[in-house]
Coordinates of C-alpha atoms in Angstrom, one line a residue:
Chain A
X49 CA -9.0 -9.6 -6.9
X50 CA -7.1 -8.2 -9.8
X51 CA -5.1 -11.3 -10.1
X52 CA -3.7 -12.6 -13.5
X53 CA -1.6 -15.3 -14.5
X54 CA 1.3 -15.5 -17.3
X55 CA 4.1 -17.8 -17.8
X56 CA 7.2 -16.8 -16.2
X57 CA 9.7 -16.9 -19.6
X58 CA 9.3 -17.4 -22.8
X59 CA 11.5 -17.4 -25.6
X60 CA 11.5 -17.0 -29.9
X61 CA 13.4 -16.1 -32.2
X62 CA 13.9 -13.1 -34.1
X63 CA 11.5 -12.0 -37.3
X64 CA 9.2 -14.6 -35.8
X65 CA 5.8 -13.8 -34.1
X66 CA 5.4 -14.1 -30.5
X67 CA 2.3 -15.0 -28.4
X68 CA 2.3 -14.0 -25.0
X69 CA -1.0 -15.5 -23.5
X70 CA -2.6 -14.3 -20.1
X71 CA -5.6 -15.3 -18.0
X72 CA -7.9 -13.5 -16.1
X73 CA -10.9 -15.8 -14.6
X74 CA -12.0 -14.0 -12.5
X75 CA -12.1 -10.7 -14.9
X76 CA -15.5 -9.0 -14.8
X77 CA -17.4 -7.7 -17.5
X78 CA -15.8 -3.9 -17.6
X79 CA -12.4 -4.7 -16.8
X80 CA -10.1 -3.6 -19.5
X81 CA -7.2 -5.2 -19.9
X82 CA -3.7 -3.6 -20.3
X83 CA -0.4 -4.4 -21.5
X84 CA 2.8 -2.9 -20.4
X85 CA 6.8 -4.0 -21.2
X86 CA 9.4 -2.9 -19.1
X87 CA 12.6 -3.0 -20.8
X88 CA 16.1 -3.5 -18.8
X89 CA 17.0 -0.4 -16.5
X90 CA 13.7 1.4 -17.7
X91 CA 10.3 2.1 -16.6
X92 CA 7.4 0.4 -17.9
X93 CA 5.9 1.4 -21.3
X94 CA 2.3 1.1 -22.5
X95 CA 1.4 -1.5 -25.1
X96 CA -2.2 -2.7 -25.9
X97 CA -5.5 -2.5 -23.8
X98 CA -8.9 -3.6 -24.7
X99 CA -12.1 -4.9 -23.2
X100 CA -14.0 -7.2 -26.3
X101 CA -12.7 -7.0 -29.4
X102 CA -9.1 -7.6 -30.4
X103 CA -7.1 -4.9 -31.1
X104 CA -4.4 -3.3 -33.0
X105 CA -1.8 -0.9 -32.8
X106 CA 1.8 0.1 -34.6
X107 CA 3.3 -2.1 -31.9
X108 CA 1.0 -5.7 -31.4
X109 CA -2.3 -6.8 -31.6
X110 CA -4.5 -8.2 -28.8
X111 CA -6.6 -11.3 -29.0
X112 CA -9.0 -11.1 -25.6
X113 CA -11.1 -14.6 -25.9
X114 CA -14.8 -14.6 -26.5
X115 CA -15.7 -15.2 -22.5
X116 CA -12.9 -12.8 -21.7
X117 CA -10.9 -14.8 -19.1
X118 CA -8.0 -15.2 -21.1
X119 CA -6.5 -12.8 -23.7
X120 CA -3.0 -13.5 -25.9
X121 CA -0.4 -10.2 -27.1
X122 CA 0.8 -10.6 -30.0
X123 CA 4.0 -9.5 -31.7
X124 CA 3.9 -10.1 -35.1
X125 CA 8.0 -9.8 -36.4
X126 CA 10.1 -9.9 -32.8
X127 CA 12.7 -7.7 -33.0
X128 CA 15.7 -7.8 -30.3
X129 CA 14.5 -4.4 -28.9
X130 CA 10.9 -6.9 -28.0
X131 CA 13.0 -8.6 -25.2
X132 CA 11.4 -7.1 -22.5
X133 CA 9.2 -8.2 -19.5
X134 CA 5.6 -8.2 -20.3
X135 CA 2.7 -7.5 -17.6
X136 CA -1.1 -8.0 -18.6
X137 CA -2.7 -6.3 -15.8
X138 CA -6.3 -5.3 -14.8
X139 CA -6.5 -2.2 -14.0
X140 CA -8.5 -1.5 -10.7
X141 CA -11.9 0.5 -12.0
X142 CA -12.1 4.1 -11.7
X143 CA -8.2 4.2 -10.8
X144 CA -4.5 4.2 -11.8
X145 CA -4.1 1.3 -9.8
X146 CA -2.1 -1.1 -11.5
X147 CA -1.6 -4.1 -10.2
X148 CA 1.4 -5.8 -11.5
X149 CA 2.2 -9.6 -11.4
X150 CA 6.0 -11.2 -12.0
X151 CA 5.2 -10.8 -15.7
X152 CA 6.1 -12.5 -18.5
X153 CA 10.1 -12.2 -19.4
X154 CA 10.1 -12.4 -23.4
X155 CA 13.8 -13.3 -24.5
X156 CA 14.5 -12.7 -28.2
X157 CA 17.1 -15.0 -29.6
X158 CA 19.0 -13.7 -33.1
Chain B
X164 CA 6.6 16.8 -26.1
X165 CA 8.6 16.3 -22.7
X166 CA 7.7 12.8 -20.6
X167 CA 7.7 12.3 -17.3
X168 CA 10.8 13.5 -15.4
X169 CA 12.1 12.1 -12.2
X170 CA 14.5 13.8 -10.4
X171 CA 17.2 12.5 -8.8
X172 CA 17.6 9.5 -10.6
X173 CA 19.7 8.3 -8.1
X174 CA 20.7 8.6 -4.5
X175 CA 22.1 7.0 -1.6
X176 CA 20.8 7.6 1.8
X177 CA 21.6 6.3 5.2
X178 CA 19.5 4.3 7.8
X179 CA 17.1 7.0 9.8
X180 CA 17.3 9.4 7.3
X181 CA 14.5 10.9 5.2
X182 CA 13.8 11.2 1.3
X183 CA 11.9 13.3 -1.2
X184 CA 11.2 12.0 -4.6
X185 CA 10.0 14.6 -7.4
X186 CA 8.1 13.7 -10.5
X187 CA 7.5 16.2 -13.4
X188 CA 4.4 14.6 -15.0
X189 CA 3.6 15.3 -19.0
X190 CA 2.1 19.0 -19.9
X191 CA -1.2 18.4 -19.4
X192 CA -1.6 15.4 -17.7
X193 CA -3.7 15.4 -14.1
X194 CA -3.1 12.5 -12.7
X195 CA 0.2 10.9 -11.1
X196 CA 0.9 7.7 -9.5
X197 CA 4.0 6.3 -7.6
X198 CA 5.3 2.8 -8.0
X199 CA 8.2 0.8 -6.0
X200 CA 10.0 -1.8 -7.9
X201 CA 12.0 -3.8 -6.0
X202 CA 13.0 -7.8 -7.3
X203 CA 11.3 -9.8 -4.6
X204 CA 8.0 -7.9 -4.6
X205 CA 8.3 -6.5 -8.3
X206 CA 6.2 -3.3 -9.1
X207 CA 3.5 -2.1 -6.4
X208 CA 1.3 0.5 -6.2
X209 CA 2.0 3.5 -3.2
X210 CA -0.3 6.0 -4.3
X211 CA -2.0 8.2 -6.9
X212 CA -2.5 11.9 -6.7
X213 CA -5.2 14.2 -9.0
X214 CA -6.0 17.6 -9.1
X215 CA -3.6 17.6 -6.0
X216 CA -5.8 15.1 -4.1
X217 CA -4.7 11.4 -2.7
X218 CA -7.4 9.1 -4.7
X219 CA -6.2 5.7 -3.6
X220 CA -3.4 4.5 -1.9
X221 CA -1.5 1.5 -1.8
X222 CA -0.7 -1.1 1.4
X223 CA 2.3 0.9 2.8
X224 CA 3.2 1.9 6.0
X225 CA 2.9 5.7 6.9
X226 CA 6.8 6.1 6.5
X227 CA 5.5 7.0 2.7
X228 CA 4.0 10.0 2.1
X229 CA 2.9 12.1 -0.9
X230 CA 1.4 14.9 -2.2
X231 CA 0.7 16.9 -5.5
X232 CA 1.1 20.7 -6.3
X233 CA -1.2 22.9 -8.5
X234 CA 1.0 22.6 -11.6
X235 CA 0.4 18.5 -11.3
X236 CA 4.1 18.0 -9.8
X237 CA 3.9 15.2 -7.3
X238 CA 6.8 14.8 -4.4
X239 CA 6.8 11.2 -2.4
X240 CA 8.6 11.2 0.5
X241 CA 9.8 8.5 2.6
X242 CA 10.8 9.0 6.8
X243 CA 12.8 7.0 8.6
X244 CA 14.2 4.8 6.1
X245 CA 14.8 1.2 6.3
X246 CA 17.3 -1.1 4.6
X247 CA 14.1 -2.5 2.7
X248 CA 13.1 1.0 1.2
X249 CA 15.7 0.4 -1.5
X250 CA 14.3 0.4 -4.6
X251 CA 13.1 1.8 -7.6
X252 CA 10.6 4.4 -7.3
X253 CA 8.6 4.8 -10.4
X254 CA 6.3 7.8 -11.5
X255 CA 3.4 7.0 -13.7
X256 CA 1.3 10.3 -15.6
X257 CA -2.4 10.0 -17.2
X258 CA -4.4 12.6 -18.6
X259 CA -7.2 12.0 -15.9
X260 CA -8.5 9.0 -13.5
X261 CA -9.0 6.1 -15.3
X262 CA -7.9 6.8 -18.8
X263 CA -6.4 3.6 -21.3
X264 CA -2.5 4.6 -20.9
X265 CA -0.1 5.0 -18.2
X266 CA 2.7 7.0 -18.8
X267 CA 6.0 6.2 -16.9
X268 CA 9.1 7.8 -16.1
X269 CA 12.8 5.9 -15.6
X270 CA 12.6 5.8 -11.8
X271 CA 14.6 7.1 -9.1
X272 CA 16.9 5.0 -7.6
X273 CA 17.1 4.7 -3.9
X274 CA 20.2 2.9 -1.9
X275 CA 19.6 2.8 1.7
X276 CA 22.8 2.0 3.8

């Protein structure tokens, strides 16, 4: 079961960091997990993934907790171009099989 | 360099009728997956194609078909459509199975009257 769980909304304010938070309890120990945004009338767009460690990249950072079961994307200045739906998905191993859940719809408020 | 091209972006078929959806994925990139995005179910998976192989498939009925050509093209077709095949139909291109980043195109839009 590839199953994981993020709030339905959230909402911030602009120049402000975000934290979108995710949980995967059932996540085993070589899953990565991935980030993807879709924004309105386009397809989905890579973010962040990573398996231990946090990482970084131009556009967030990931936190992924020390027993792995959670992780939290994190957008460090919102922008209006952020509001976007946000999946945190674990990607089936050895395959493009993404599963995604109803995501995480990030509203930016100016 | 070019990302992944789906073609047409929109159409408008009839009950009964048939469908073919074409994805150009990125130069160089092996492996393509197809998506259908629709608001109740949100985004599942139909299938994923390398080196012109199916390598997994998705819970669909046999109505949705695939397959991928030499130069890593991919075509999805769907027979017999149904009002519930309306949707948006999502390309995805990867260098290779299993790789960090998913690459996605904007979709063809499907109306089914």
């Amino acid at each position: 079961d590839a199953k994981t769980t993020q709030p339905n909304s959230m909402e911030s304010n602009e120049e402000e960091p975000v934290h979108l938070p995710c949980n995967h309890s059932t996540i085993s120990g070589t899953d990565y997990i991935h980030w993807y945004r879709q924004l309105p009338s386009q397809g989905p767009e890579y973010v962040i993934h990573g398996l231990t460690s946090n990482v970084n990249n131009r556009m967030a950072s990931l936190a992924i907790a020390e027993d792995r079961k959670s992780s939290t994307l994190i957008l460090h200045r919102a922008t209006l171009r952020d509001a976007a739906v946000y999946y945190c998905i674990r990607p089936i191993q050895g395959a493009q099989k993404l599963v995604f859940g109803q995501g995480t719809r990030l509203t930016i408020n100016p | 360099k070019a990302g992944v091209t789906q073609t047409p972006r929109y159409l408008i078929k009839t009950r009964g009728q048939q469908v073919t959806l074409s994805c150009s994925p990125i130069s160089g990139h092996r492996s393509v997956s197809w998506y259908q995005q629709t608001p109740g179910q949100g985004l599942q998976f139909l299938f994923e194609y390398f080196s012109e192989t199916q390598r997994n498939k998705g819970n669909f009925p046999g109505r949705f078909s695939g397959r991928q050509f030499s130069n890593s093209r991919s075509e999805m077709n769907v027979s017999t459509l149904e009002l519930g095949d309306s949707a948006l139909y999502l390309c995805a291109s990867s260098l290779a199975l299993a790789t960090g980043e998913l690459f996605f195109g904007e979709g063809s839009r499907l109306t089914v009257l």
